[in-house]
Amino acid sequence: MATIQIENGPAFSCGPHDTIMRAAVRAGHGFPYECNAGSCGNCRFELLEGAVHHHRADSPAYGERDQRRNRWLGCQALPESDCRIKVRLDAHYESTYPPRKLAAELVDIAPITHDISEFTFRVVEAQQALPGQYALVKLPGMDAPRAYSMCEVSDDGLTWAFQIKSVPNGKASAVLARLHPGALVDIDGPYGMAYLREDADRDILCVAGGSGLSPMISVARAAARSSALAGRAIHFLYGGRMMRDLCGEPMLQALPGYGERIHYHPVLSAQPLDGAETWTGRQGFVHEAAAELFGERLKDMEVYFAGPPPMAEAIKRMLHDNAVPQGQVHFDEFY
Ligand code: FES
């Protein structure tokens, strides 16, 4: 166990297999982060004293300049001794539910589309999460955990469900495909800032593609049940290439208010369309559909989105072009 002292700030303990950022967040400190995977650079800190090494040696956000300045990535840095570090804490990153590492057992797998399934785990101790957050899941045989968003955490905090898309030739996908109920994994969470803001009294727009379905369903479900947001519309856009990719509607139909204040807008991007059926709905990309559907109204909406990187980038640009205030935009960049 190492002691990490933040210059002009608090000290906290970091366990032998923990990273400095995760240990800080577990201890309730607002250590900045986003992707938890060495990609965004948000968790960078300066090492003033002590020794660390990176779990992921080829972290994309880590460069020569960092090495020269003795800067490290908090989400990857494992301490080799007690350390003194310099980082600016920010209350924005303090967790409502500090993440914990918990053993979990797979209890159910339910297919949603041809390549998305819902995996439900039972954790050994109750742990809560906010709607829209994610967890790090360590699968059997994998050396590093993968970030997956929950679609639901049960009220008692014991059941965590994730909607996960299978990636062709993906290592984690291959492991997931072989899992059966009874399999044991480790879950570390919750993490993430793209959670439902119940205090934001605005109509809600959720935009998803791929396994971005999972956090957006979580946000939509919680918004539908929230008394603080009872008067607010919930618009859910889901983008897929073909009809077989579309999903989410049955989950929204199960919510009170579907068809009245909850609306599903599917969008297809590819031609020709699969199957014999004719698609008469929206075509194009979800960011274009959102701009067409809501235009000027976007500025007055609370926007949540999750999906593959090109989709997320296009949505970010579209929201910027439509002058949506940054504080109303919520997404986690952890791919
Ligand atoms: Fe550490 Fe993104 S690089 S949180």
Short mmCIF file of C-alpha atoms and ligand atoms in Angstrom, two decimals:
data_model
loop_
_atom_site.label_atom_id
_atom_site.label_comp_id
_atom_site.label_asym_id
_atom_site.label_seq_id
_atom_site.Cartn_x
_atom_site.Cartn_y
_atom_site.Cartn_z
CA MET A 1 0.00 0.00 0.00
CA ALA A 2 1.53 3.34 -1.05
CA THR A 3 0.72 6.77 0.32
CA ILE A 4 0.14 9.41 -2.32
CA GLN A 5 0.49 12.99 -1.16
CA ILE A 6 -0.99 15.67 -3.41
CA GLU A 7 1.06 18.87 -3.25
CA ASN A 8 -0.95 21.40 -1.19
CA GLY A 9 -3.75 18.87 -0.98
CA PRO A 10 -4.86 15.66 0.68
CA ALA A 11 -3.04 12.33 0.96
CA PHE A 12 -4.62 8.98 0.16
CA SER A 13 -3.66 5.31 0.05
CA CYS A 14 -3.20 3.39 -3.19
CA GLY A 15 -3.39 -0.42 -3.13
CA PRO A 16 -0.88 -2.65 -4.91
CA HIS A 17 -2.91 -3.14 -8.10
CA ASP A 18 -4.62 0.21 -8.17
CA THR A 19 -3.81 3.26 -10.25
CA ILE A 20 -3.26 6.65 -8.65
CA MET A 21 -6.31 8.28 -10.23
CA ARG A 22 -8.68 5.44 -9.35
CA ALA A 23 -7.39 5.30 -5.76
CA ALA A 24 -7.91 9.06 -5.45
CA VAL A 25 -11.47 8.85 -6.77
CA ARG A 26 -12.20 5.91 -4.46
CA ALA A 27 -11.02 8.08 -1.56
CA GLY A 28 -13.54 10.76 -2.59
CA HIS A 29 -11.13 13.22 -4.23
CA GLY A 30 -11.89 15.07 -7.46
CA PHE A 31 -8.95 13.73 -9.50
CA PRO A 32 -9.66 14.65 -13.14
CA TYR A 33 -10.23 11.81 -15.59
CA GLU A 34 -12.44 10.75 -18.44
CA CYS A 35 -11.53 7.68 -20.50
CA ASN A 36 -9.85 5.59 -17.77
CA ALA A 37 -7.88 3.94 -20.57
CA GLY A 38 -4.84 6.11 -21.26
CA SER A 39 -6.41 7.83 -24.26
CA CYS A 40 -7.66 11.28 -23.26
CA GLY A 41 -4.83 12.69 -21.11
CA ASN A 42 -7.29 14.27 -18.69
CA CYS A 43 -5.73 12.53 -15.67
CA ARG A 44 -2.16 13.82 -16.24
CA PHE A 45 -0.16 14.66 -13.10
CA GLU A 46 3.40 15.64 -12.31
CA LEU A 47 5.48 13.29 -10.19
CA LEU A 48 7.45 15.35 -7.64
CA GLU A 49 8.82 12.47 -5.56
CA GLY A 50 8.67 8.68 -5.68
CA ALA A 51 8.43 6.16 -8.53
CA VAL A 52 5.57 4.92 -10.71
CA HIS A 53 5.14 2.90 -13.88
CA HIS A 54 2.34 2.77 -16.40
CA HIS A 55 0.07 -0.25 -16.59
CA ARG A 56 -0.38 0.38 -20.30
CA ALA A 57 3.08 1.19 -21.65
CA ASP A 58 1.74 2.43 -25.01
CA SER A 59 -0.93 4.79 -23.64
CA PRO A 60 -1.97 6.94 -26.62
CA ALA A 61 -2.16 10.11 -24.52
CA TYR A 62 1.41 9.73 -23.21
CA GLY A 63 4.17 11.43 -25.18
CA GLU A 64 7.83 12.40 -25.05
CA ARG A 65 7.01 15.77 -23.60
CA ASP A 66 5.34 14.04 -20.65
CA GLN A 67 8.43 11.92 -20.11
CA ARG A 68 10.70 14.98 -20.13
CA ARG A 69 8.52 16.74 -17.57
CA ASN A 70 8.03 13.66 -15.39
CA ARG A 71 4.31 13.70 -16.06
CA TRP A 72 2.23 10.55 -15.89
CA LEU A 73 -1.31 9.43 -16.55
CA GLY A 74 -3.23 8.92 -13.33
CA CYS A 75 -5.47 6.21 -14.78
CA GLN A 76 -2.41 4.13 -15.78
CA ALA A 77 0.14 5.01 -13.10
CA LEU A 78 0.87 2.27 -10.54
CA PRO A 79 3.00 3.52 -7.64
CA GLU A 80 6.24 1.70 -6.86
CA SER A 81 6.74 3.71 -3.65
CA ASP A 82 5.11 6.48 -1.66
CA CYS A 83 4.73 9.47 -3.96
CA ARG A 84 4.28 13.22 -3.91
CA ILE A 85 2.39 14.50 -6.93
CA LYS A 86 1.07 17.74 -8.38
CA VAL A 87 -2.41 17.75 -9.83
CA ARG A 88 -5.31 20.17 -9.70
CA LEU A 89 -8.29 18.55 -8.01
CA ASP A 90 -11.72 19.57 -9.27
CA ALA A 91 -14.99 19.01 -7.37
CA HIS A 92 -16.63 18.12 -10.71
CA TYR A 93 -14.84 14.76 -10.54
CA GLU A 94 -15.86 13.86 -6.99
CA SER A 95 -18.03 10.76 -7.10
CA THR A 96 -21.51 10.56 -5.68
CA TYR A 97 -20.81 6.84 -5.32
CA PRO A 98 -17.05 6.32 -5.02
CA PRO A 99 -16.02 3.36 -7.19
CA ARG A 100 -15.21 0.01 -5.64
CA LYS A 101 -13.78 -3.23 -6.96
CA LEU A 102 -16.26 -6.06 -6.61
CA ALA A 103 -16.35 -9.68 -7.64
CA ALA A 104 -19.37 -10.45 -9.81
CA GLU A 105 -21.07 -13.47 -11.31
CA LEU A 106 -22.71 -13.51 -14.73
CA VAL A 107 -26.36 -14.44 -14.25
CA ASP A 108 -27.94 -13.80 -17.64
CA ILE A 109 -27.19 -13.08 -21.30
CA ALA A 110 -30.02 -11.79 -23.51
CA PRO A 111 -29.58 -10.95 -27.20
CA ILE A 112 -30.84 -7.51 -28.32
CA THR A 113 -29.69 -7.37 -31.95
CA HIS A 114 -27.47 -9.55 -34.17
CA ASP A 115 -24.41 -8.07 -32.44
CA ILE A 116 -25.57 -6.48 -29.15
CA SER A 117 -26.38 -8.51 -26.04
CA GLU A 118 -27.29 -7.61 -22.51
CA PHE A 119 -25.03 -9.15 -19.85
CA THR A 120 -26.38 -9.13 -16.31
CA PHE A 121 -24.06 -9.62 -13.34
CA ARG A 122 -24.68 -10.05 -9.64
CA VAL A 123 -22.06 -8.28 -7.53
CA VAL A 124 -21.04 -9.58 -4.11
CA GLU A 125 -21.82 -6.36 -2.23
CA ALA A 126 -24.33 -3.62 -2.94
CA GLN A 127 -22.90 -0.72 -4.93
CA GLN A 128 -24.88 2.13 -6.42
CA ALA A 129 -24.24 4.08 -9.62
CA LEU A 130 -25.75 7.08 -11.35
CA PRO A 131 -27.71 6.51 -14.59
CA GLY A 132 -25.32 6.84 -17.54
CA GLN A 133 -22.13 5.85 -15.73
CA TYR A 134 -19.70 3.11 -16.68
CA ALA A 135 -17.58 0.46 -15.00
CA LEU A 136 -14.28 -1.28 -15.69
CA VAL A 137 -14.93 -4.97 -16.21
CA LYS A 138 -12.04 -7.41 -15.97
CA LEU A 139 -12.96 -10.46 -18.02
CA PRO A 140 -11.38 -13.88 -17.44
CA GLY A 141 -8.04 -14.17 -19.24
CA MET A 142 -7.78 -10.46 -20.12
CA ASP A 143 -4.89 -8.53 -18.59
CA ALA A 144 -6.65 -5.14 -18.61
CA PRO A 145 -10.24 -4.22 -17.79
CA ARG A 146 -12.62 -2.87 -20.44
CA ALA A 147 -14.96 0.05 -19.90
CA TYR A 148 -18.64 -0.75 -20.41
CA SER A 149 -21.64 1.41 -19.55
CA MET A 150 -24.45 0.04 -17.47
CA CYS A 151 -27.99 0.06 -18.85
CA GLU A 152 -29.35 -0.62 -15.38
CA VAL A 153 -28.19 -1.00 -11.80
CA SER A 154 -30.89 -2.46 -9.58
CA ASP A 155 -32.24 -0.37 -6.70
CA ASP A 156 -30.53 -2.69 -4.21
CA GLY A 157 -27.20 -2.18 -6.02
CA LEU A 158 -26.63 -5.91 -6.43
CA THR A 159 -27.44 -6.39 -10.11
CA TRP A 160 -25.52 -4.60 -12.84
CA ALA A 161 -26.52 -4.97 -16.49
CA PHE A 162 -24.50 -3.92 -19.56
CA GLN A 163 -25.52 -3.83 -23.23
CA ILE A 164 -22.38 -4.71 -25.14
CA LYS A 165 -21.73 -4.82 -28.85
CA SER A 166 -19.60 -7.60 -30.23
CA VAL A 167 -16.65 -6.23 -32.22
CA PRO A 168 -15.37 -8.41 -35.11
CA ASN A 169 -11.97 -9.84 -34.11
CA GLY A 170 -12.17 -8.01 -30.78
CA LYS A 171 -10.32 -9.77 -27.94
CA ALA A 172 -12.89 -8.86 -25.30
CA SER A 173 -15.73 -9.79 -27.68
CA ALA A 174 -14.22 -13.24 -28.13
CA VAL A 175 -14.09 -13.71 -24.36
CA LEU A 176 -17.65 -12.43 -23.93
CA ALA A 177 -18.90 -14.80 -26.62
CA ARG A 178 -17.55 -17.74 -24.60
CA LEU A 179 -18.99 -16.63 -21.25
CA HIS A 180 -21.82 -18.58 -19.68
CA PRO A 181 -23.91 -17.83 -16.61
CA GLY A 182 -21.84 -18.62 -13.56
CA ALA A 183 -18.69 -17.00 -15.01
CA LEU A 184 -16.82 -14.76 -12.59
CA VAL A 185 -15.53 -11.29 -13.44
CA ASP A 186 -14.30 -8.25 -11.51
CA ILE A 187 -16.26 -5.03 -11.75
CA ASP A 188 -14.72 -1.70 -10.73
CA GLY A 189 -17.11 1.22 -10.71
CA PRO A 190 -18.95 3.38 -11.17
CA TYR A 191 -17.03 5.99 -13.16
CA GLY A 192 -18.01 8.74 -15.53
CA MET A 193 -19.52 12.20 -15.73
CA ALA A 194 -22.20 11.63 -18.39
CA TYR A 195 -24.88 10.85 -15.83
CA LEU A 196 -28.45 12.11 -15.74
CA ARG A 197 -28.79 15.64 -14.34
CA GLU A 198 -32.08 15.57 -12.47
CA ASP A 199 -31.66 19.22 -11.52
CA ALA A 200 -31.57 20.35 -15.17
CA ASP A 201 -35.16 21.31 -15.91
CA ARG A 202 -34.98 20.93 -19.69
CA ASP A 203 -36.24 18.54 -22.33
CA ILE A 204 -33.84 15.63 -22.77
CA LEU A 205 -32.15 14.43 -25.92
CA CYS A 206 -30.36 11.05 -25.88
CA VAL A 207 -28.38 10.14 -28.99
CA ALA A 208 -26.86 6.70 -29.37
CA GLY A 209 -25.25 4.31 -31.80
CA GLY A 210 -23.78 0.84 -31.24
CA SER A 211 -23.39 -0.05 -27.58
CA GLY A 212 -23.96 3.62 -26.75
CA LEU A 213 -27.45 2.16 -26.38
CA SER A 214 -26.58 1.05 -22.85
CA PRO A 215 -25.86 4.38 -21.09
CA MET A 216 -28.57 6.18 -23.09
CA ILE A 217 -31.19 3.61 -22.09
CA SER A 218 -30.03 4.05 -18.50
CA VAL A 219 -30.42 7.84 -18.74
CA ALA A 220 -33.83 7.58 -20.47
CA ARG A 221 -35.16 5.06 -17.93
CA ALA A 222 -34.08 7.19 -14.98
CA ALA A 223 -35.41 10.38 -16.58
CA ALA A 224 -38.77 8.68 -17.21
CA ARG A 225 -38.99 7.71 -13.53
CA SER A 226 -37.71 11.01 -12.13
CA SER A 227 -40.36 13.16 -10.46
CA ALA A 228 -38.10 16.21 -10.93
CA LEU A 229 -38.26 15.69 -14.71
CA ALA A 230 -41.92 14.60 -14.91
CA GLY A 231 -42.93 17.47 -17.20
CA ARG A 232 -40.02 17.03 -19.59
CA ALA A 233 -39.96 15.39 -23.01
CA ILE A 234 -37.41 12.64 -23.65
CA HIS A 235 -36.26 12.22 -27.24
CA PHE A 236 -34.18 9.14 -28.05
CA LEU A 237 -32.32 8.97 -31.35
CA TYR A 238 -30.68 5.71 -32.31
CA GLY A 239 -28.52 5.42 -35.40
CA GLY A 240 -27.70 2.17 -37.15
CA ARG A 241 -26.45 1.19 -40.57
CA MET A 242 -29.24 -1.23 -41.37
CA MET A 243 -32.60 -2.25 -40.00
CA ARG A 244 -31.11 -5.18 -38.14
CA ASP A 245 -28.98 -2.71 -36.14
CA LEU A 246 -31.93 -0.76 -34.76
CA CYS A 247 -32.77 -1.30 -31.12
CA GLY A 248 -33.97 0.41 -27.99
CA GLU A 249 -37.61 0.97 -28.88
CA PRO A 250 -39.07 -1.95 -26.85
CA MET A 251 -37.14 -0.74 -23.80
CA LEU A 252 -38.60 2.74 -24.17
CA GLN A 253 -42.09 1.35 -24.86
CA ALA A 254 -41.94 -0.28 -21.43
CA LEU A 255 -41.62 3.16 -19.78
CA PRO A 256 -44.55 5.23 -18.54
CA GLY A 257 -45.16 8.13 -20.93
CA TYR A 258 -43.96 6.40 -24.10
CA GLY A 259 -45.60 8.03 -27.13
CA GLU A 260 -46.66 11.00 -25.03
CA ARG A 261 -43.51 12.56 -23.67
CA ILE A 262 -41.05 9.81 -24.63
CA HIS A 263 -40.23 9.55 -28.32
CA TYR A 264 -38.02 7.16 -30.27
CA HIS A 265 -36.41 8.33 -33.53
CA PRO A 266 -34.53 5.60 -35.44
CA VAL A 267 -32.13 6.65 -38.19
CA LEU A 268 -30.48 4.46 -40.83
CA SER A 269 -27.24 5.43 -42.54
CA ALA A 270 -26.60 2.67 -45.10
CA GLN A 271 -28.01 1.82 -48.51
CA PRO A 272 -29.06 -0.63 -49.75
CA LEU A 273 -31.13 -1.57 -46.75
CA ASP A 274 -31.16 -5.15 -45.61
CA GLY A 275 -34.15 -7.47 -45.92
CA ALA A 276 -37.20 -7.14 -48.10
CA GLU A 277 -38.82 -4.49 -45.98
CA THR A 278 -38.82 -0.92 -47.13
CA TRP A 279 -37.53 1.68 -44.75
CA THR A 280 -39.69 4.78 -44.70
CA GLY A 281 -38.10 6.37 -41.65
CA ARG A 282 -35.23 8.80 -41.33
CA GLN A 283 -32.05 8.24 -43.30
CA GLY A 284 -28.61 9.71 -42.81
CA PHE A 285 -26.53 10.18 -39.67
CA VAL A 286 -27.89 10.75 -36.20
CA HIS A 287 -26.20 14.13 -35.81
CA GLU A 288 -27.93 15.32 -39.00
CA ALA A 289 -31.24 13.90 -37.82
CA ALA A 290 -30.91 15.65 -34.44
CA ALA A 291 -30.19 18.99 -36.14
CA GLU A 292 -33.14 18.53 -38.54
CA LEU A 293 -35.56 17.45 -35.84
CA PHE A 294 -34.73 20.04 -33.19
CA GLY A 295 -32.79 22.90 -34.83
CA GLU A 296 -33.07 25.99 -32.63
CA ARG A 297 -34.59 23.94 -29.81
CA LEU A 298 -31.28 22.12 -29.25
CA LYS A 299 -30.02 25.10 -27.26
CA ASP A 300 -32.75 24.50 -24.69
CA MET A 301 -32.17 20.75 -24.32
CA GLU A 302 -30.02 18.67 -21.98
CA VAL A 303 -28.08 16.47 -24.38
CA TYR A 304 -26.56 13.04 -23.64
CA PHE A 305 -24.80 10.94 -26.24
CA ALA A 306 -22.73 7.78 -26.59
CA GLY A 307 -21.51 5.80 -29.55
CA PRO A 308 -18.56 5.06 -31.81
CA PRO A 309 -15.89 7.81 -32.02
CA PRO A 310 -16.81 9.18 -35.50
CA MET A 311 -20.45 9.50 -34.41
CA ALA A 312 -19.49 11.18 -31.14
CA GLU A 313 -17.19 13.63 -32.94
CA ALA A 314 -19.92 14.53 -35.43
CA ILE A 315 -22.45 15.06 -32.64
CA LYS A 316 -20.00 17.27 -30.73
CA ARG A 317 -19.44 19.44 -33.81
CA MET A 318 -23.17 19.65 -34.55
CA LEU A 319 -23.94 20.73 -30.98
CA HIS A 320 -21.17 23.33 -31.12
CA ASP A 321 -22.50 24.63 -34.46
CA ASN A 322 -25.95 24.90 -32.93
CA ALA A 323 -24.60 26.87 -29.96
CA VAL A 324 -25.67 24.33 -27.34
CA PRO A 325 -24.04 25.45 -24.06
CA GLN A 326 -21.25 23.04 -23.02
CA GLY A 327 -22.77 22.60 -19.57
CA GLN A 328 -25.83 20.99 -21.19
CA VAL A 329 -23.78 18.41 -23.11
CA HIS A 330 -22.82 15.10 -21.46
CA PHE A 331 -20.71 12.29 -22.87
CA ASP A 332 -17.85 10.10 -21.69
CA GLU A 333 -14.94 9.59 -24.00
CA PHE A 334 -13.77 6.13 -23.01
CA TYR A 335 -13.45 4.23 -26.25
FE1 FES B 1 -6.42 8.77 -18.03
FE2 FES B 1 -8.06 9.38 -20.00
S1 FES B 1 -5.90 9.09 -20.10
S2 FES B 1 -8.50 9.23 -17.89
#
